Amino acid sequence: MNIIVTGGAGFIGSNFIFHMLNKYPDYRIICLDCLTYAGNLSTLAPVMDNPNFRFVKESITDREAVYRLFEEEHPDIVVNFAAESHVDRSIENPQVFLETNIIGTSVLMDACRKYGIQRYHQVSTDEVYGDLPLDRPDLFFTEETPIHTSSPYSSSKAAADLLVLAYYRTYGLPVTISRCSNNYGPYHFPEKLIPLMIINALHDKPLPVYGEGINVRDWLYVEDHCKAIDLIIHKGRVGEVYNVGGHNEMKNIDIVKIICKALGKPESLITHVTDRKGHDMRYAIDPTKIHEELGWLPETKFEDGIQKTIQWYLDNQDWWETIVSGEYQNYYEEMYGNR
Ligand code: NAD
Ligand code: DAU
């Protein structure tokens, strides 16, 4: 099996590559990633010498490069993780989100149509459903929940999902889509809530909580997400959407307090800053379909996953120190410098 994994130098894509190479020693994995600020080749160092792995530095928006790769590799499956993924950046500058997340997806699927494919899998997000009210804990996102996006990021992901379903209906492209809740774990880029709070706390820097910190996210350990995608590409029904989430809803402020406690840092580091524009209140996935159809269940409890994650950031300072000392620092100062 030849699998092109786009965005494999990022957080979830790299974890997926490790999972697949480890589980399927006879599969060939080709990582297509243009290494934006969020892509890090050092993340893939452990597999660079694996004869079943190839890294290709190109953009999914570059039609010529994508077609060339398909001609060289004849992939059986494409799993598309490549995206601009950070909501705050999409609020500052939506354009690149439209280019990568929408146009890039269409280029990949055009290549799949042209050269033939067993499966195109789109890695999507629960954010396409918008948000749920805090006072209705009985409500969850199902695959039938209408698309109702809030940010330029989620709108671009929703547009891509609609294109994927259109390519299925119009051209019969064998597609699947997964819509997952918030992931956490190793190699999570330091701009996102959990790694940002761990790294700031380690430096005794303020922990910038948006608004009151009562927004709820549904956290899933990244390896569980990778296992879900593995199941969907092998056993999922073509043309279907699968929600992925582990019923682990937490308020942002509670996560930050857990991190403070685990690192022995005072909660006085917590600083309430200006809220995110259009900030979604609550995400909560109903994963019944993937559980009943494919037997997927999350394996990592949050209490264990968060400790493993904190330990990973303690053990891998080289990885994140390189990131936080470069271009990211300018971004961080722009975001929080004036708050
Ligand atoms: P990330 O930002 O950590 O990584 C994105 C990767 O895509 C980077 O390696 C980057 O270099 C690459 N990339 C960006 N533009 C590209 C382009 N034009 N061509 C090729 N490569 C490009 O993102 P992540 O958190 O790992 O998310 C991966 C996917 O999963 C995204 O599609 C995201 O929407 C989705 N998702 C993420 C979460 C989450 O909690 N992080 C949850 C659900 C779904
Ligand atoms: O739900 C899936 C989505 O989860 C993915 O589609 C996105 O790619 C991914 O980035 C993530 O989006 P969020 O916006 O939920 O994640 P983020 O880590 O940016 O923020 C999580 C929550 O924490 C959110 O309510 C905003 C808040 N927050 C975030 C940051 C960066 C803070 O309070 N302070 C911060 O500094």
Short mmCIF file of C-alpha atoms and ligand atoms in Angstrom, two decimals:
data_model
loop_
_atom_site.label_atom_id
_atom_site.label_comp_id
_atom_site.label_asym_id
_atom_site.label_seq_id
_atom_site.Cartn_x
_atom_site.Cartn_y
_atom_site.Cartn_z
CA MET A 1 0.00 0.00 0.00
CA ASN A 2 1.35 3.44 -0.99
CA ILE A 3 -0.05 6.25 1.14
CA ILE A 4 0.49 9.97 0.61
CA VAL A 5 0.14 11.80 3.92
CA THR A 6 -0.05 15.57 3.45
CA GLY A 7 0.87 17.88 6.32
CA GLY A 8 2.90 15.09 7.90
CA ALA A 9 5.49 17.49 9.36
CA GLY A 10 2.79 18.99 11.58
CA PHE A 11 1.27 17.83 14.86
CA ILE A 12 -1.31 15.18 13.97
CA GLY A 13 0.17 14.20 10.59
CA SER A 14 3.54 13.30 12.14
CA ASN A 15 1.87 11.23 14.87
CA PHE A 16 -0.13 9.47 12.13
CA ILE A 17 3.03 8.68 10.13
CA PHE A 18 4.69 7.17 13.22
CA HIS A 19 1.58 5.11 13.92
CA MET A 20 1.31 3.80 10.34
CA LEU A 21 5.01 2.96 9.84
CA ASN A 22 5.01 1.17 13.16
CA LYS A 23 1.80 -0.79 12.57
CA TYR A 24 2.20 -1.62 8.86
CA PRO A 25 5.86 -2.43 8.13
CA ASP A 26 5.00 -3.26 4.49
CA TYR A 27 3.31 0.08 3.74
CA ARG A 28 5.12 2.93 2.01
CA ILE A 29 4.38 6.40 3.39
CA ILE A 30 5.11 9.52 1.37
CA CYS A 31 4.86 12.75 3.34
CA LEU A 32 3.95 15.81 1.26
CA ASP A 33 4.48 19.00 3.24
CA CYS A 34 5.66 22.48 2.23
CA LEU A 35 6.97 23.22 5.75
CA THR A 36 5.07 26.34 6.73
CA TYR A 37 5.83 27.85 10.15
CA ALA A 38 3.89 24.88 11.61
CA GLY A 39 5.83 22.17 9.78
CA ASN A 40 9.00 20.90 11.35
CA LEU A 41 11.30 18.47 9.60
CA SER A 42 13.09 17.61 12.85
CA THR A 43 9.83 16.03 14.01
CA LEU A 44 10.22 13.41 11.27
CA ALA A 45 13.89 12.69 12.07
CA PRO A 46 13.07 9.28 13.63
CA VAL A 47 11.68 8.00 10.30
CA MET A 48 13.86 9.81 7.76
CA ASP A 49 16.10 6.75 7.29
CA ASN A 50 13.21 4.30 7.09
CA PRO A 51 13.27 2.81 3.55
CA ASN A 52 9.45 2.82 3.56
CA PHE A 53 9.33 6.58 4.09
CA ARG A 54 9.85 9.51 1.73
CA PHE A 55 9.58 13.24 2.46
CA VAL A 56 8.64 15.62 -0.35
CA LYS A 57 8.70 19.39 0.24
CA GLU A 58 5.93 20.79 -1.95
CA SER A 59 2.64 22.59 -1.45
CA ILE A 60 -0.71 20.89 -1.96
CA THR A 61 -1.72 24.03 -3.86
CA ASP A 62 0.99 23.40 -6.50
CA ARG A 63 -0.90 21.38 -9.12
CA GLU A 64 2.20 20.51 -11.18
CA ALA A 65 4.12 19.28 -8.14
CA VAL A 66 1.17 17.25 -6.87
CA TYR A 67 0.56 15.60 -10.26
CA ARG A 68 4.30 14.83 -10.57
CA LEU A 69 4.23 13.13 -7.20
CA PHE A 70 1.21 11.02 -8.19
CA GLU A 71 3.02 9.97 -11.39
CA GLU A 72 6.08 8.95 -9.36
CA GLU A 73 4.36 7.20 -6.49
CA HIS A 74 1.01 5.84 -7.74
CA PRO A 75 -0.61 6.24 -4.31
CA ASP A 76 -3.42 3.91 -3.24
CA ILE A 77 -4.59 6.25 -0.50
CA VAL A 78 -4.25 9.97 0.22
CA VAL A 79 -4.79 11.29 3.74
CA ASN A 80 -5.01 15.08 3.77
CA PHE A 81 -3.84 16.67 7.03
CA ALA A 82 -2.23 19.68 5.33
CA ALA A 83 -3.94 22.85 6.43
CA GLU A 84 -3.56 26.20 8.05
CA SER A 85 -4.89 25.09 11.42
CA HIS A 86 -4.86 27.99 13.90
CA VAL A 87 -8.11 29.91 14.48
CA ASP A 88 -6.39 33.07 15.79
CA ARG A 89 -4.18 33.32 12.71
CA SER A 90 -7.24 32.90 10.46
CA ILE A 91 -8.84 35.89 12.19
CA GLU A 92 -5.72 37.99 11.48
CA ASN A 93 -5.19 36.78 7.89
CA PRO A 94 -7.84 34.57 6.28
CA GLN A 95 -6.41 34.45 2.73
CA VAL A 96 -3.85 31.68 3.15
CA PHE A 97 -6.51 29.56 4.87
CA LEU A 98 -8.66 29.73 1.76
CA GLU A 99 -5.73 28.90 -0.50
CA THR A 100 -4.40 25.91 1.42
CA ASN A 101 -7.54 24.51 3.00
CA ILE A 102 -9.90 24.90 0.02
CA ILE A 103 -7.80 25.15 -3.15
CA GLY A 104 -5.22 22.67 -1.85
CA THR A 105 -7.94 20.12 -1.14
CA SER A 106 -9.35 20.49 -4.65
CA VAL A 107 -5.90 20.09 -6.25
CA LEU A 108 -5.32 16.87 -4.30
CA MET A 109 -8.70 15.49 -5.29
CA ASP A 110 -8.16 16.46 -8.96
CA ALA A 111 -4.96 14.42 -8.84
CA CYS A 112 -6.89 11.51 -7.32
CA ARG A 113 -9.44 11.71 -10.15
CA LYS A 114 -6.75 11.95 -12.84
CA TYR A 115 -4.54 9.10 -11.65
CA GLY A 116 -7.09 6.93 -9.82
CA ILE A 117 -7.11 6.13 -6.12
CA GLN A 118 -8.60 3.64 -3.67
CA ARG A 119 -9.40 6.25 -1.07
CA TYR A 120 -9.12 10.00 -0.46
CA HIS A 121 -9.47 10.85 3.23
CA GLN A 122 -10.09 14.40 4.42
CA VAL A 123 -9.04 15.19 7.99
CA SER A 124 -11.64 17.69 9.12
CA THR A 125 -12.75 19.22 12.38
CA ASP A 126 -15.72 19.50 14.74
CA GLU A 127 -15.44 23.27 14.24
CA VAL A 128 -17.44 22.95 11.00
CA TYR A 129 -20.54 22.46 13.20
CA GLY A 130 -20.06 25.83 14.94
CA ASP A 131 -20.62 25.76 18.68
CA LEU A 132 -23.09 24.55 21.31
CA PRO A 133 -24.53 26.59 24.18
CA LEU A 134 -22.96 26.09 27.62
CA ASP A 135 -26.38 25.60 29.24
CA ARG A 136 -27.39 22.62 27.07
CA PRO A 137 -25.08 19.78 28.15
CA ASP A 138 -27.54 17.35 26.51
CA LEU A 139 -26.57 18.57 23.00
CA PHE A 140 -23.75 17.00 20.95
CA PHE A 141 -22.51 17.27 17.36
CA THR A 142 -23.62 14.31 15.25
CA GLU A 143 -22.76 13.80 11.58
CA GLU A 144 -26.21 15.24 10.79
CA THR A 145 -25.63 18.51 12.67
CA PRO A 146 -25.78 21.33 10.09
CA ILE A 147 -22.58 23.08 9.05
CA HIS A 148 -22.57 26.45 10.84
CA THR A 149 -19.10 27.93 11.03
CA SER A 150 -17.75 30.83 13.10
CA SER A 151 -14.17 31.62 12.02
CA PRO A 152 -12.38 31.94 8.69
CA TYR A 153 -10.52 28.73 9.66
CA SER A 154 -13.66 26.68 10.28
CA SER A 155 -15.32 28.16 7.19
CA SER A 156 -12.39 27.11 5.03
CA LYS A 157 -12.49 23.58 6.50
CA ALA A 158 -16.26 23.41 5.94
CA ALA A 159 -15.84 24.56 2.33
CA ALA A 160 -13.28 21.79 1.83
CA ASP A 161 -15.67 19.21 3.34
CA LEU A 162 -18.42 20.29 0.96
CA LEU A 163 -16.02 20.00 -1.98
CA VAL A 164 -15.02 16.51 -0.85
CA LEU A 165 -18.67 15.41 -0.74
CA ALA A 166 -19.27 17.08 -4.11
CA TYR A 167 -16.37 15.13 -5.68
CA TYR A 168 -17.95 11.96 -4.29
CA ARG A 169 -21.37 12.69 -5.72
CA THR A 170 -20.29 14.27 -9.00
CA TYR A 171 -17.24 12.19 -9.93
CA GLY A 172 -17.69 9.14 -7.73
CA LEU A 173 -14.34 9.80 -6.03
CA PRO A 174 -14.03 7.31 -3.13
CA VAL A 175 -13.82 9.72 -0.22
CA THR A 176 -14.22 9.67 3.55
CA ILE A 177 -14.17 12.54 6.04
CA SER A 178 -13.35 12.51 9.76
CA ARG A 179 -14.40 15.42 11.99
CA CYS A 180 -12.41 15.29 15.19
CA SER A 181 -12.45 17.31 18.38
CA ASN A 182 -9.40 19.06 19.92
CA ASN A 183 -6.28 16.90 19.92
CA TYR A 184 -3.39 17.09 22.40
CA GLY A 185 -0.12 15.22 22.75
CA PRO A 186 3.50 15.23 21.51
CA TYR A 187 4.60 17.66 18.75
CA HIS A 188 1.64 20.01 19.29
CA PHE A 189 2.72 23.42 17.99
CA PRO A 190 3.36 25.93 20.83
CA GLU A 191 0.73 28.43 19.62
CA LYS A 192 -2.10 26.09 20.74
CA LEU A 193 -3.64 26.18 24.24
CA ILE A 194 -2.03 23.16 25.95
CA PRO A 195 1.59 23.46 24.72
CA LEU A 196 1.47 27.25 25.05
CA MET A 197 0.44 26.97 28.70
CA ILE A 198 3.03 24.26 29.46
CA ILE A 199 5.88 26.25 27.90
CA ASN A 200 4.85 29.59 29.42
CA ALA A 201 4.44 28.00 32.84
CA LEU A 202 7.92 26.45 32.57
CA HIS A 203 9.26 29.98 31.92
CA ASP A 204 7.11 31.51 34.72
CA LYS A 205 5.46 33.68 32.05
CA PRO A 206 1.80 34.83 32.20
CA LEU A 207 -0.75 32.22 31.08
CA PRO A 208 -3.08 34.13 28.71
CA VAL A 209 -6.62 32.78 29.13
CA TYR A 210 -9.13 34.27 26.68
CA GLY A 211 -12.07 35.93 28.46
CA GLU A 212 -13.28 34.10 31.54
CA GLY A 213 -11.85 30.76 30.38
CA ILE A 214 -15.25 29.05 30.52
CA ASN A 215 -15.26 27.92 26.88
CA VAL A 216 -15.42 24.14 26.61
CA ARG A 217 -13.36 21.92 24.31
CA ASP A 218 -13.62 18.12 23.91
CA TRP A 219 -10.02 16.85 24.22
CA LEU A 220 -8.70 13.66 22.59
CA TYR A 221 -5.19 12.21 22.83
CA VAL A 222 -3.62 12.43 19.35
CA GLU A 223 -2.84 8.70 19.11
CA ASP A 224 -6.55 7.90 19.49
CA HIS A 225 -7.32 10.22 16.57
CA CYS A 226 -4.63 8.49 14.47
CA LYS A 227 -6.15 5.09 15.25
CA ALA A 228 -9.57 6.36 14.20
CA ILE A 229 -8.23 7.55 10.84
CA ASP A 230 -6.42 4.22 10.36
CA LEU A 231 -9.78 2.43 10.86
CA ILE A 232 -11.69 4.80 8.57
CA ILE A 233 -9.28 4.52 5.62
CA HIS A 234 -9.33 0.71 5.84
CA LYS A 235 -12.92 0.00 6.87
CA GLY A 236 -14.95 3.20 6.67
CA ARG A 237 -17.75 3.42 4.13
CA VAL A 238 -17.05 5.55 1.07
CA GLY A 239 -18.95 8.85 0.97
CA GLU A 240 -19.39 8.90 4.75
CA VAL A 241 -18.50 11.39 7.47
CA TYR A 242 -17.27 10.05 10.85
CA ASN A 243 -17.19 12.19 14.00
CA VAL A 244 -14.26 11.43 16.30
CA GLY A 245 -14.19 12.42 19.97
CA GLY A 246 -13.93 10.89 23.39
CA HIS A 247 -16.57 12.64 25.54
CA ASN A 248 -13.92 14.57 27.40
CA GLU A 249 -15.25 18.09 27.74
CA MET A 250 -13.23 20.55 29.78
CA LYS A 251 -13.27 24.28 30.44
CA ASN A 252 -10.10 26.07 29.29
CA ILE A 253 -9.48 27.48 32.77
CA ASP A 254 -9.57 23.98 34.30
CA ILE A 255 -6.98 22.73 31.81
CA VAL A 256 -4.68 25.62 32.67
CA LYS A 257 -5.07 24.91 36.40
CA ILE A 258 -4.23 21.21 35.83
CA ILE A 259 -1.05 22.26 34.01
CA CYS A 260 -0.07 24.68 36.81
CA LYS A 261 -0.58 21.93 39.39
CA ALA A 262 1.37 19.32 37.44
CA LEU A 263 4.33 21.69 37.02
CA GLY A 264 4.17 23.06 40.57
CA LYS A 265 3.49 26.60 39.29
CA PRO A 266 1.18 29.15 40.99
CA GLU A 267 -2.24 29.87 39.52
CA SER A 268 -1.36 33.56 39.91
CA LEU A 269 0.41 33.17 36.53
CA ILE A 270 -3.06 32.97 34.94
CA THR A 271 -3.88 36.24 33.16
CA HIS A 272 -7.28 36.87 31.62
CA VAL A 273 -6.78 38.57 28.25
CA THR A 274 -9.13 39.95 25.56
CA ASP A 275 -11.40 37.23 24.23
CA ARG A 276 -11.00 35.69 20.76
CA LYS A 277 -13.35 37.34 18.23
CA GLY A 278 -16.37 35.11 17.56
CA HIS A 279 -15.08 32.65 20.17
CA ASP A 280 -16.96 29.32 20.00
CA MET A 281 -18.43 28.44 23.42
CA ARG A 282 -18.58 24.65 23.49
CA TYR A 283 -17.60 21.72 21.27
CA ALA A 284 -18.87 18.22 22.08
CA ILE A 285 -18.73 15.24 19.73
CA ASP A 286 -21.15 12.33 19.62
CA PRO A 287 -18.89 9.46 18.44
CA THR A 288 -21.66 6.81 18.28
CA LYS A 289 -21.31 6.20 14.53
CA ILE A 290 -17.58 5.41 14.49
CA HIS A 291 -17.99 3.31 17.63
CA GLU A 292 -20.89 1.24 16.31
CA GLU A 293 -19.67 0.89 12.70
CA LEU A 294 -15.92 0.55 13.18
CA GLY A 295 -15.55 -0.38 16.86
CA TRP A 296 -13.45 2.72 17.66
CA LEU A 297 -13.17 3.89 21.24
CA PRO A 298 -10.62 6.27 22.77
CA GLU A 299 -7.97 4.41 24.76
CA THR A 300 -6.19 7.20 26.64
CA LYS A 301 -7.87 8.81 29.66
CA PHE A 302 -7.32 12.56 29.90
CA GLU A 303 -5.65 12.24 33.34
CA ASP A 304 -3.00 9.97 31.80
CA GLY A 305 -2.75 11.73 28.44
CA ILE A 306 -2.14 15.17 29.94
CA GLN A 307 0.60 13.83 32.25
CA LYS A 308 2.27 12.03 29.30
CA THR A 309 2.03 15.24 27.27
CA ILE A 310 3.53 17.43 30.00
CA GLN A 311 6.32 14.89 30.45
CA TRP A 312 6.95 14.90 26.69
CA TYR A 313 7.42 18.70 26.71
CA LEU A 314 9.78 18.38 29.68
CA ASP A 315 11.80 15.67 27.90
CA ASN A 316 11.87 17.39 24.49
CA GLN A 317 12.86 20.97 25.22
CA ASP A 318 15.17 21.03 22.17
CA TRP A 319 12.18 20.50 19.89
CA TRP A 320 10.14 23.42 21.19
CA GLU A 321 13.01 25.75 22.14
CA THR A 322 14.03 25.97 18.47
CA ILE A 323 10.46 26.90 17.58
CA VAL A 324 9.78 29.44 20.31
CA SER A 325 13.07 31.25 19.73
CA GLY A 326 12.44 31.93 16.01
CA GLU A 327 9.66 33.41 13.90
CA TYR A 328 7.08 32.21 16.41
CA GLN A 329 8.40 34.72 18.92
CA ASN A 330 7.35 37.62 16.66
CA TYR A 331 3.90 36.09 16.29
CA TYR A 332 3.60 35.65 20.04
CA GLU A 333 4.59 39.25 20.74
CA GLU A 334 2.10 40.53 18.17
CA MET A 335 -0.68 38.41 19.72
CA TYR A 336 -0.08 39.04 23.38
CA GLY A 337 2.39 41.92 23.54
CA ASN A 338 -0.34 44.56 23.63
CA ARG A 339 -2.68 42.79 26.06
P1 NAD B 1 -0.48 21.74 12.15
O1 NAD B 1 -0.68 23.21 11.94
O2 NAD B 1 0.30 21.27 13.33
O3 NAD B 1 0.22 21.11 10.86
C1 NAD B 1 -0.15 21.45 9.56
C2 NAD B 1 0.90 20.90 8.61
O4 NAD B 1 0.46 21.16 7.27
C3 NAD B 1 2.28 21.55 8.75
O5 NAD B 1 3.28 20.57 8.71
C4 NAD B 1 2.37 22.47 7.54
O6 NAD B 1 3.71 22.67 7.10
C5 NAD B 1 1.55 21.69 6.53
N1 NAD B 1 1.01 22.56 5.47
C6 NAD B 1 0.36 23.74 5.62
N2 NAD B 1 0.05 24.24 4.41
C7 NAD B 1 0.49 23.34 3.49
C8 NAD B 1 0.46 23.29 2.07
N3 NAD B 1 -0.08 24.28 1.34
N4 NAD B 1 1.01 22.22 1.45
C9 NAD B 1 1.59 21.22 2.17
N5 NAD B 1 1.67 21.23 3.51
C10 NAD B 1 1.12 22.28 4.16
O7 NAD B 1 -1.94 21.11 12.12
P2 NAD B 1 -2.55 19.90 12.99
O8 NAD B 1 -3.03 20.42 14.28
O9 NAD B 1 -1.64 18.75 12.92
O10 NAD B 1 -3.86 19.60 12.11
C11 NAD B 1 -3.80 18.69 11.01
C12 NAD B 1 -5.16 18.59 10.38
O11 NAD B 1 -6.11 18.13 11.34
C13 NAD B 1 -5.71 19.91 9.87
O12 NAD B 1 -6.38 19.67 8.66
C14 NAD B 1 -6.69 20.35 10.93
O13 NAD B 1 -7.72 21.13 10.36
C15 NAD B 1 -7.21 19.02 11.41
N6 NAD B 1 -7.66 18.95 12.81
C16 NAD B 1 -6.86 19.38 13.82
C17 NAD B 1 -7.28 19.24 15.14
C18 NAD B 1 -6.41 19.69 16.29
O14 NAD B 1 -6.87 19.68 17.44
N7 NAD B 1 -5.17 20.06 16.09
C19 NAD B 1 -8.52 18.67 15.42
C20 NAD B 1 -9.32 18.24 14.35
C21 NAD B 1 -8.87 18.38 13.06
O1 DAU B 2 -11.81 21.43 17.65
C1 DAU B 2 -10.80 21.12 16.74
C2 DAU B 2 -9.91 22.33 16.54
O2 DAU B 2 -9.14 22.47 17.72
C3 DAU B 2 -9.01 22.19 15.32
O3 DAU B 2 -9.81 22.15 14.16
C4 DAU B 2 -8.03 23.36 15.23
O4 DAU B 2 -7.13 23.15 14.15
C5 DAU B 2 -7.25 23.41 16.53
O5 DAU B 2 -6.36 24.51 16.52
C6 DAU B 2 -8.19 23.52 17.72
O6 DAU B 2 -8.89 24.79 17.70
P1 DAU B 2 -9.15 25.63 19.05
O7 DAU B 2 -9.37 27.03 18.68
O8 DAU B 2 -10.17 24.96 19.90
O9 DAU B 2 -7.71 25.40 19.78
P2 DAU B 2 -6.74 26.43 20.54
O10 DAU B 2 -5.67 25.59 21.16
O11 DAU B 2 -6.34 27.56 19.68
O12 DAU B 2 -7.68 26.99 21.69
C7 DAU B 2 -8.33 26.12 22.60
C8 DAU B 2 -9.17 26.98 23.53
O13 DAU B 2 -8.30 27.75 24.36
C9 DAU B 2 -10.05 27.99 22.81
O14 DAU B 2 -11.26 28.13 23.52
C10 DAU B 2 -9.26 29.30 22.89
C11 DAU B 2 -8.51 29.16 24.20
N1 DAU B 2 -7.19 29.81 24.26
C12 DAU B 2 -6.30 29.55 23.27
C13 DAU B 2 -5.04 30.10 23.29
C14 DAU B 2 -4.06 29.84 22.17
C15 DAU B 2 -6.85 30.62 25.33
O15 DAU B 2 -7.67 30.84 26.25
N2 DAU B 2 -5.61 31.18 25.35
C16 DAU B 2 -4.69 30.98 24.37
O16 DAU B 2 -3.58 31.53 24.45
#
